[in-house]
Structure formats: structure tokens, C-alpha cells
Amino acid sequence: MMAPMDNARAYREHIAELTRRHEAAALRGQVDTIVLGAGLMEYRFLDDQAHRFVASPHFLHWVPLEQHPGSAVIFNPGEKPVLVVCRPDDFWHQPPALPPAQIAAAFDLRVIREPAELGAQLPGGRRTALLGPPTQFDGLLPEAERNPAAVVNHLHYQRARKTAWEIDCVRRAAVIAAPGHRAAAAAFAAGASEYHILAAFLGASRVTEDELPYGAIVGLNEHGATLHYQLRERSPPAGGNRSLLIDAGCAADGYACDITRTYAARGHDDFAALIAGMDRLQASLCDAVRPGVAFPELHRQTHRGVGALLRDAGLVDMDPADQVSSGVTAAFLPHGLGHLLGILVHDVGGHMADDTGKPLDPPADFPKIRFLRTLEPGVVVTIEPGIYFIPSLLDRLKSSPAGCHVNWPQVDALRPYGGIRIEDDVVVTATGHENLTRPLLP
Ligand code: GLY
Ligand code: MN
Ligand code: MN
């Protein structure tokens, strides 16, 4: 068994790495100070009710204070970073807590009572970059640059490489999500509705829907074909539960996990066999994750694998390579193999060639994929191949030249199952990879 992580030490090392990155970013942007604002509460139009507060990722990168609007980190190279915590004197709401000792120790901690007091904490007469939602900086340091590209691009490019602290956050997020996935699978098998399957997930993971890093996708039967299906039917489908696609993650200290599983109900053997085939393909793609691998090449490998799966299942009578070049596999798998994962579920920097923000050109055969970089140690990616029966894409395929190679009666028999996606979160190590989610959800 792995030794438990020394979180305090990992956090100190994380701060040391962020210090190096922000020093370099300040040089790039030719500024003396970088301020990273958490953002402010935003209110609904003509209403006194606030939207759910989501802290700016630049702020969360430094400090896991997820519900601290009006707070900020002030970074001056060569000095201990300042953490300004905004704690309103409020008897309508619970004021945000101060950070625990191991977090606070990394900062010169200051407390303000309202967001407007941030201005008094900022050093005047210095070249300053203000990073975060611009409304937090209204009226402050008018001469300071707001989100300058040179600073932001450096930080976004570097953010693909996670520190040990960040990897542990994703790992802890997966530990929180795993019991939810198990409870959801049991609820599905018992015939529950989408609404009740989600309730089972939330209850077993002991989270509220507000705390999820992205809207959970809980699709029964045909709903699995809607890639980001967002509804929650209150009643089970009239014909009963045939299949479940659940894409649901939790968060820990501001970092997301992103996990998908697909299940077939008992007796639906053809769909179960297709899930088993996709599971083997997904495992082989995870195995291919290692430093030096260009992600677009893994995407290509995915499409060849999907082509082989479609052929072996008797759905398409065509060589896998020809299926890829003629667009058949794209009709069944219209999204990318995966993406960077971290503070944001679709984390930043995936299309950058370097820290100036120069874009990488997408490959001509897959012009729409967004994660284009070559893997390196510390990068956390999702590996999420799928096969879907999406009516509009199947209609187009049917009328294309390759349509005659498709076994339509067999495809039609699988439409009522919607689709399959299997998604794990994988960290690139020095020599290969570690799958953060599969040991928890075999
Ligand atoms: N949960 C969204 C995605 O898998 O990208
Ligand atoms: Mn994903
Ligand atoms: Mn997902």
C-alpha cells in the first residue's frame, strides 16, 4: 500500500513551484506584482439572489478557498505571498472561514471586511497585473493591466503540469466520487429514474449538486446518445432501464475528477458485449499513456480501435483504417479522446505550443480536437473513448457513400441504448502513467 501523502509538505512544494512560475510570468509580462483575485458574488438580473460563486482558477491554484469572494493573493517576486481573505461582518450568511494552519503558513495573511478594502492592500507605484474577473478590480489601480496575455499564457501553459499536491487533490476527488458511482450503478440495476440515480450518487458521495465541478450527466436508455445530457427524468422509462451512461465527478480542494461509466441491465447481452469491448479498448488507450506521446496520435489510435470494435460487433463491414478515413468512426464517436483535467474539468493550455500562447495546429484528419500537446510527466488527462447512436449523425452516415457498409438493422437494434462512454483520469508519470480512477471503480 502507498504511504499516506504528507499533505503539508506537498502543499509547501506546490507553493514553491507556483512561486517559480509566477516569477517567470512576471518577467514575461514585465510587471512587478501579480494579483490573483477570487472574484465577486454575481447577482441574478433584477434580483437579490446570487449565482453560485465559483472562484477564479488563478486564485484556486494558490489556495483551496472555494467560497471566498472578494479574496485575493498578491504576489511580489522575492517576498512571501500575501493572502487577503475577505470575511464580511455578515449575519445573513455564514462568513467564510480562515484557511487551516498548513495553508495559512505559506502566506502573509491579512483579513478585510469587504471587497472594496482590497485596494488598500495593493502596492501602489508598481507595474501590476490583475488576474481574475475584472469586476473585482473595478476602480482599483486604473493603470494596472487586466489579465495581460503574456502573464496568463505563461501560467496556462505551465498549468498542464501538475504538482504532487494537485495530483493528490484529483485523487481525493476521485475517492469522494467512487461511492457515488457505486450507488448510482445499484440504483440503476434496481430500476430507478435518472433523478433518483443522481440522488443516490450525491447521497453516497455526501455532496450537494452545487458542489459538483460540472453538471452530472445521468442518461438512461436513448438519453446516453446526448453527449452532455442535462435533464433528470423523475420517473423510470416506460419500458424499464436498459442502459445507463453516468458521467459524474466530485471536487477536492478546488480540483475536479471526471469519471464516466456505462452499464447494461441484465439480459441486454449485445449491448453488454459492446460495453465490454469498449472497456478493453479504453484500457489499451490508458496503457499507451506515457511521456513523449502526442495526444492526437492517441486520438487516431482510438478511432482505429473504434473501427475494429464496430467491425467485430458486425455493425460495419469495412476495414478499420477505411472507416476512419471515410468518417464512419466519427459518426459513432464525435468527440475527442480526452482533455486536460485540474481546477477546471476542461483545463486550460491544451492547444498551446509554448508559454507564449502560440497555438498548435490541429491535425488535418481531426481538425476539431482541442487537446493537441505531447504528454509529459505531471500532466493529468482524461481517457474517454465512446460509441454513440446519435440519430442526426446516423442519418448523415446513412446518406453518405460509406453508408452501404453499415448493418443498419443491427445499428437500429442498438439505438435504444443510447451510447457508451468510459472515462478515467490518468496522470503521466516519469516512465508511464497511473490511473487515478480505475482502482476505485474497476
Ligand atoms: N464531463 C465532461 C467530459 O467528460 O468532458
Ligand atoms: Mn471528460
Ligand atoms: Mn466526463
mmCIF file of C-alpha atoms and ligand atoms in Angstrom, residues 214 217 228 247 258 260 339 345-346 384 421 423, ligand 1:
data_model
loop_
_atom_site.group_PDB
_atom_site.id
_atom_site.type_symbol
_atom_site.label_atom_id
_atom_site.label_comp_id
_atom_site.label_asym_id
_atom_site.label_seq_id
_atom_site.Cartn_x
_atom_site.Cartn_y
_atom_site.Cartn_z
ATOM 1 C CA TYR A 214 -19.569 20.034 -13.703
ATOM 2 C CA ILE A 217 -24.725 13.535 -16.889
ATOM 3 C CA HIS A 228 -23.938 16.368 -22.314
ATOM 4 C CA ASP A 247 -20.582 10.965 -16.230
ATOM 5 C CA ASP A 258 -14.198 13.405 -14.283
ATOM 6 C CA THR A 260 -17.855 8.019 -16.754
ATOM 7 C CA HIS A 339 -8.646 16.639 -22.211
ATOM 8 C CA VAL A 345 -12.795 19.996 -15.689
ATOM 9 C CA HIS A 346 -11.639 21.022 -19.177
ATOM 10 C CA GLU A 384 -12.784 8.728 -22.507
ATOM 11 C CA ARG A 421 -18.517 6.243 -22.733
ATOM 12 C CA GLU A 423 -13.729 7.674 -18.734
HETATM 13 N N1 GLY B 1 -17.723 15.526 -18.173
HETATM 14 C C1 GLY B 1 -17.423 16.182 -19.370
HETATM 15 C C2 GLY B 1 -16.365 15.496 -20.091
HETATM 16 O O1 GLY B 1 -16.172 14.307 -19.918
HETATM 17 O O2 GLY B 1 -15.596 16.082 -20.802
#
